XYZ file of C-alpha atoms in Angstrom:
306
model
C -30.850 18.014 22.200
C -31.325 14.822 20.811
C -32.721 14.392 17.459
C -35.397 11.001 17.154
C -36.305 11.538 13.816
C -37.526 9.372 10.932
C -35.648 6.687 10.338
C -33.671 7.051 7.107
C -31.004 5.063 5.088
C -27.919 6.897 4.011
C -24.965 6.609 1.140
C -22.244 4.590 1.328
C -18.789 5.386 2.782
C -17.090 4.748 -0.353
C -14.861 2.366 1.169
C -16.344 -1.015 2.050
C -19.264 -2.038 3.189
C -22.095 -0.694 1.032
C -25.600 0.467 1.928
C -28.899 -0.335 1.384
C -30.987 2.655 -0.501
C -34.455 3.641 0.459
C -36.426 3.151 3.933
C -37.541 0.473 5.641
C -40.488 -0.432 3.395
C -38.397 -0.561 0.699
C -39.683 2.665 -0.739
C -36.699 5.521 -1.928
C -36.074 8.544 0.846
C -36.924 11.944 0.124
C -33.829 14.015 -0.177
C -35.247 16.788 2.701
C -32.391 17.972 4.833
C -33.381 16.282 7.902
C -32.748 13.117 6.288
C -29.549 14.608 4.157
C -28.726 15.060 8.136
C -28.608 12.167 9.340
C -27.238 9.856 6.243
C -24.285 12.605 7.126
C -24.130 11.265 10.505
C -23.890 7.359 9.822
C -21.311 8.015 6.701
C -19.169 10.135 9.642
C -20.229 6.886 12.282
C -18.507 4.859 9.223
C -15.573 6.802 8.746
C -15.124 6.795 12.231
C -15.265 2.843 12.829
C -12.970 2.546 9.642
C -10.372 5.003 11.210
C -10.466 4.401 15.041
C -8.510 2.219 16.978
C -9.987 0.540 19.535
C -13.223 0.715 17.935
C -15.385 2.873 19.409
C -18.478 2.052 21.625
C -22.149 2.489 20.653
C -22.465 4.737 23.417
C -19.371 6.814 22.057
C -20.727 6.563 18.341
C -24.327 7.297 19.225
C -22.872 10.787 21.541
C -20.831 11.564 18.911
C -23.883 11.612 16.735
C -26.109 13.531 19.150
C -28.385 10.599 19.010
C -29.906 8.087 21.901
C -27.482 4.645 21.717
C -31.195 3.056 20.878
C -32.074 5.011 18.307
C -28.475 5.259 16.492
C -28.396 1.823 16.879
C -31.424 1.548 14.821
C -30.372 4.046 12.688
C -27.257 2.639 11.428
C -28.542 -0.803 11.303
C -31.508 0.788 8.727
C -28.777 2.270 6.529
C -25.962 0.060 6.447
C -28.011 -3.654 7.216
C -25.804 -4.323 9.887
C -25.081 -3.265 13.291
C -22.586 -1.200 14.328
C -20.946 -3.978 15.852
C -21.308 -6.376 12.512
C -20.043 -3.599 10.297
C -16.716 -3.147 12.546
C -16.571 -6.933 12.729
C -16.406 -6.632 8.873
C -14.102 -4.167 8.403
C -11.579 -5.709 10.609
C -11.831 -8.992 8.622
C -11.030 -7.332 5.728
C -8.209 -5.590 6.824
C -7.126 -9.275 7.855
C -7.595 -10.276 3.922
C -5.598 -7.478 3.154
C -2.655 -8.209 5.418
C -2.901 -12.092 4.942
C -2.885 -11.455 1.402
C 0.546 -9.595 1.435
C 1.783 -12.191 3.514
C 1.956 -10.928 6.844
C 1.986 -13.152 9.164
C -1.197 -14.507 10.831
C -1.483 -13.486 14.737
C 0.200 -10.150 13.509
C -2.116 -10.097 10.431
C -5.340 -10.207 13.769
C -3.867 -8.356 16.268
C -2.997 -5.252 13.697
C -6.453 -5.139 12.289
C -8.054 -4.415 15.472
C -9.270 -7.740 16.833
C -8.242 -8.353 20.616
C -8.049 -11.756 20.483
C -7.301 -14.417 17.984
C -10.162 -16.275 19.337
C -12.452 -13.696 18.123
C -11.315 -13.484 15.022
C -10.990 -17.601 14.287
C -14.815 -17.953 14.861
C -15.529 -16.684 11.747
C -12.450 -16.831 9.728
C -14.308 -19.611 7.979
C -16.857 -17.664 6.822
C -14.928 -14.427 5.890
C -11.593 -16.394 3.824
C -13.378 -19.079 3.025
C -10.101 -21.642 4.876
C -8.308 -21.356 7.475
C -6.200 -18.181 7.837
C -2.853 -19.594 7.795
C -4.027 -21.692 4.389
C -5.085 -18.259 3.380
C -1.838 -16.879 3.671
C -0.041 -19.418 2.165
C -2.395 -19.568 -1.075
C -4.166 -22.044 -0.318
C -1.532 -24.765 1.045
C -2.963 -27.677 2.282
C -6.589 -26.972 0.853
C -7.475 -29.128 -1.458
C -9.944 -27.778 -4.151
C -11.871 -30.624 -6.409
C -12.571 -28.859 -10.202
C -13.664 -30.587 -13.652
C -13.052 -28.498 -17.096
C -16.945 -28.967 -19.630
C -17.374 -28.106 -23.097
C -21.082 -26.352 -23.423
C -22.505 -24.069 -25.958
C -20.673 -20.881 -24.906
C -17.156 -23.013 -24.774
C -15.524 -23.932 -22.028
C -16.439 -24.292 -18.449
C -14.521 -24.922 -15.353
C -16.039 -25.285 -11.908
C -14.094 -25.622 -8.630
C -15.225 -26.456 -5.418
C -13.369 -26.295 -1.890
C -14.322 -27.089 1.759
C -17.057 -24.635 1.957
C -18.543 -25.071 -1.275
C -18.310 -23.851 -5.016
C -15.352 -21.729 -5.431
C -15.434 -20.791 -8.613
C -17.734 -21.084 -12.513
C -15.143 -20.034 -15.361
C -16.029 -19.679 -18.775
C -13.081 -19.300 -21.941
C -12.610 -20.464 -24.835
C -9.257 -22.614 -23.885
C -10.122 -25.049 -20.914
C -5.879 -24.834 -20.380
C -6.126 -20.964 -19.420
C -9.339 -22.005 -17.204
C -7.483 -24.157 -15.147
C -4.073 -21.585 -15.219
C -6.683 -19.318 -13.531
C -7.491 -21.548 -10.560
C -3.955 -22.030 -9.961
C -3.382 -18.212 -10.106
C -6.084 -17.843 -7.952
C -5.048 -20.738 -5.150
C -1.613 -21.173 -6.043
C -0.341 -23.390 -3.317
C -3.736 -25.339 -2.865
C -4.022 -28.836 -4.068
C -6.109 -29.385 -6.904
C -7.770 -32.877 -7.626
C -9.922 -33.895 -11.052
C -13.381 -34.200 -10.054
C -14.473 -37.858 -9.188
C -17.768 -39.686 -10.099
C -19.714 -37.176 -7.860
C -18.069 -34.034 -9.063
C -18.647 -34.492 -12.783
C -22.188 -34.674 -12.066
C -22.736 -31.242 -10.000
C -20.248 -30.081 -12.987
C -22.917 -31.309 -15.095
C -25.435 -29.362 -13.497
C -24.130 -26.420 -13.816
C -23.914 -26.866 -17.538
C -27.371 -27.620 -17.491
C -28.430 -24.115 -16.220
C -26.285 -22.408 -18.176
C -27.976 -24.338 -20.874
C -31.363 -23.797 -19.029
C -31.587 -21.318 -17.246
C -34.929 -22.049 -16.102
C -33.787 -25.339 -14.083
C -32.137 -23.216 -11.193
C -29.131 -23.432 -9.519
C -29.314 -24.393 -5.915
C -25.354 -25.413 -5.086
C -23.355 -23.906 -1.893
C -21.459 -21.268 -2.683
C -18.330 -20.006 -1.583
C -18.690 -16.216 -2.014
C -15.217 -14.653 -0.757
C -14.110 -11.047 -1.502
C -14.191 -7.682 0.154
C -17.273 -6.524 2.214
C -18.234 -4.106 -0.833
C -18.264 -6.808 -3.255
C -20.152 -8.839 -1.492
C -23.000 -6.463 -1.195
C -22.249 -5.800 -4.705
C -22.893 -9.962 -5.345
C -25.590 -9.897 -3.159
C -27.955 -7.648 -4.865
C -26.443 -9.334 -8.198
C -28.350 -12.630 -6.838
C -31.508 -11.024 -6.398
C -31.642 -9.912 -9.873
C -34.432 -12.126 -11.318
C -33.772 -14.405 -14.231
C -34.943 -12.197 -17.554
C -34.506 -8.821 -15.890
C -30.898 -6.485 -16.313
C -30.139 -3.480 -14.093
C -28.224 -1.086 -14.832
C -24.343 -0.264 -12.708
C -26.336 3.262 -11.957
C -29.182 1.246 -10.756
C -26.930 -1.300 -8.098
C -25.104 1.329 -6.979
C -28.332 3.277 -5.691
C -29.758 -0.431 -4.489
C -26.995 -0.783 -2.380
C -27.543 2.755 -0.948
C -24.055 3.600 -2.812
C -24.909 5.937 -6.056
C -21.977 7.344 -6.338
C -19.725 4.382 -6.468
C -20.715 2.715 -9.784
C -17.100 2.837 -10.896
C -16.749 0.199 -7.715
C -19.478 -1.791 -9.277
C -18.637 -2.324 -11.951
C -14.960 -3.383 -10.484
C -17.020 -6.045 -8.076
C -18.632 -6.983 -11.552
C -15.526 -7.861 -12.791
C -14.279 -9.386 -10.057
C -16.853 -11.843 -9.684
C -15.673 -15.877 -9.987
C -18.642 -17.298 -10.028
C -20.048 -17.018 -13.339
C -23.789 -17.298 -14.049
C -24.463 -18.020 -10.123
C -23.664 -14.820 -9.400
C -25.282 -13.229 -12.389
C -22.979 -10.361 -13.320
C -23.981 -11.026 -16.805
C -27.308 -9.136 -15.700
C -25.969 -5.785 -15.459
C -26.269 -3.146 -18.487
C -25.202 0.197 -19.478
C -28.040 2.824 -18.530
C -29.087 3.056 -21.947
C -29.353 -0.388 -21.793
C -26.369 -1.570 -24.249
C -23.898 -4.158 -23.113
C -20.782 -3.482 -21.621
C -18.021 -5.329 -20.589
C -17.876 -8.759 -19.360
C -15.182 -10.689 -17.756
C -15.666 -13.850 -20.229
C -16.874 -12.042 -23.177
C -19.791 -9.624 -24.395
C -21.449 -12.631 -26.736
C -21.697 -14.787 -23.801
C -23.376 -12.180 -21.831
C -25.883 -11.627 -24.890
C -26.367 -15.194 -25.220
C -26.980 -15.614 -21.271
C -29.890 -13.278 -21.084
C -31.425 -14.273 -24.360
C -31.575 -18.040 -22.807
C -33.127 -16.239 -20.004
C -35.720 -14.389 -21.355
C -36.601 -17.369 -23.367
């Protein structure tokens, strides 16, 4: 028999793509066994996507579930904020990343994560490596990323920005390491001092980090693995004044028991201050760690709750 129950959102996989927590309205799910039920269900529809090759149907995923395709559809897309087709789409990018990353080469790179056709994949390889794939591979070669080093009140600053927009907000205390960073992080890209233009977005960035009560309202080129960017996501939607705890993202991305990964997308994050890691606390509400520096993280949310 098929089950049409309430709709309910479920935990994450613990390998990716993160979920959201609570239903529809936004208000947390009771933990009542029907709903234990059918989280189960879209963590094995998950598992399932992440280990099968070809990717399975909806109609296949939704039997396999004992649910209509309508209402799993529904279902999944409740939990996970994406469709079953979006969240395979997803996963096979990343494998790309992976591949491309280790220097496989490109067509094999597609083909071996799942995609059938490198058409498929190229119409959003934009959007998920922020260049083109082969550039990707090659660290960057042939991109050519602008970036200006700043001196404001918490140090140095360095801001880079490539084709598709800012690419990364540093903060040190030597501008030389700032700039060995970039390089480590596009090493075969070509990287050009900041004219005219570019010194005064740099300048607006010191601004907020100055003030943070100007806003920041710059394209952004948020690249990483489908988990951090849910991770970075939520981040963004942190109001200006407010902290949350790595418990408390975990659960708002419908993944409580990966704060360990969290905190690891925390630290990953290259975009300082416009991706507000510095908003995230200890459950007790102490600092913890931050990737340029505890005092600048103190500092950054006294400014804000100025």
């Amino acid at each position: 028999m098929r089950r049409e129950e309430q709709e309910t959102e479920c935990p994450g996989t613990g390998g990716g793509l993160g979920f959201r927590h609570g239903n529809r309205y936004g208000h947390p799910m009771n933990a009542s066994p029907a709903n234990a039920h059918l989280s189960g269900l879209v963590t094995e529809a998950c598992r399932r996507i992440r280990g099968a090759d070809p990717t399975p149907t909806l109609a296949e995923l939704a039997d396999g579930a004992g649910l209509s395709p309508s209402y799993f559809h529904r279902l999944f897309k409740a939990s996970t904020g994406l469709t079953p087709r979006q969240y395979a789409h997803a996963v096979r990018a990343e494998r790309v990343r992976g591949r491309l990353g280790a220097g496989d080469a490109v067509t094999e790179s597609i083909h071996a994560a799942g995609f059938g056709s490198t058409s498929r994949f190229y119409e959003t390889a934009g959007a998920r490596l922020g260049m083109e794939p082969r550039r990707y591979r090659a660290g960057g070669a042939g991109s050519e990323i602008r970036f200006a080093v700043a001196e404001c009140s918490l140090g140095a600053l360095l801001v880079a920005q490539g084709d598709r927009g800012i690419c990364a907000i540093t903060l040190g205390d030597d501008p030389e390491l700032l700039v060995r960073g970039l390089q480590d992080q596009f090493p075969r890209a070509e990287l050009v001092g900041g004219d005219a233009d570019f010194e005064a977005l740099v300048a607006r960035v010191v601004g907020f980090v100055e003030d943070p009560s100007i806003g920041l309202d710059l394209p952004l080129d948020i690249r990483g693995t489908a988990f951090q960017e849910r991770v970075w996501q939520a981040l963004r939607q942190v109001p200006a004044g407010s902290t949350v705890s790595y418990t408390e993202l975990a659960e708002r991305i419908g993944s409580p028991a990966a704060v360990r990964a969290v905190a690891g997308a925390c630290a990953a994050n290259r975009l300082a201050v416009a991706v507000p890691c510095h908003r995230v606390v200890r459950r007790d509400g102490d600092l913890s760690g931050y990737r340029w520096g505890v005092e600048r993280k103190r500092e950054l949310l006294r400014r804000e709750r100025r």
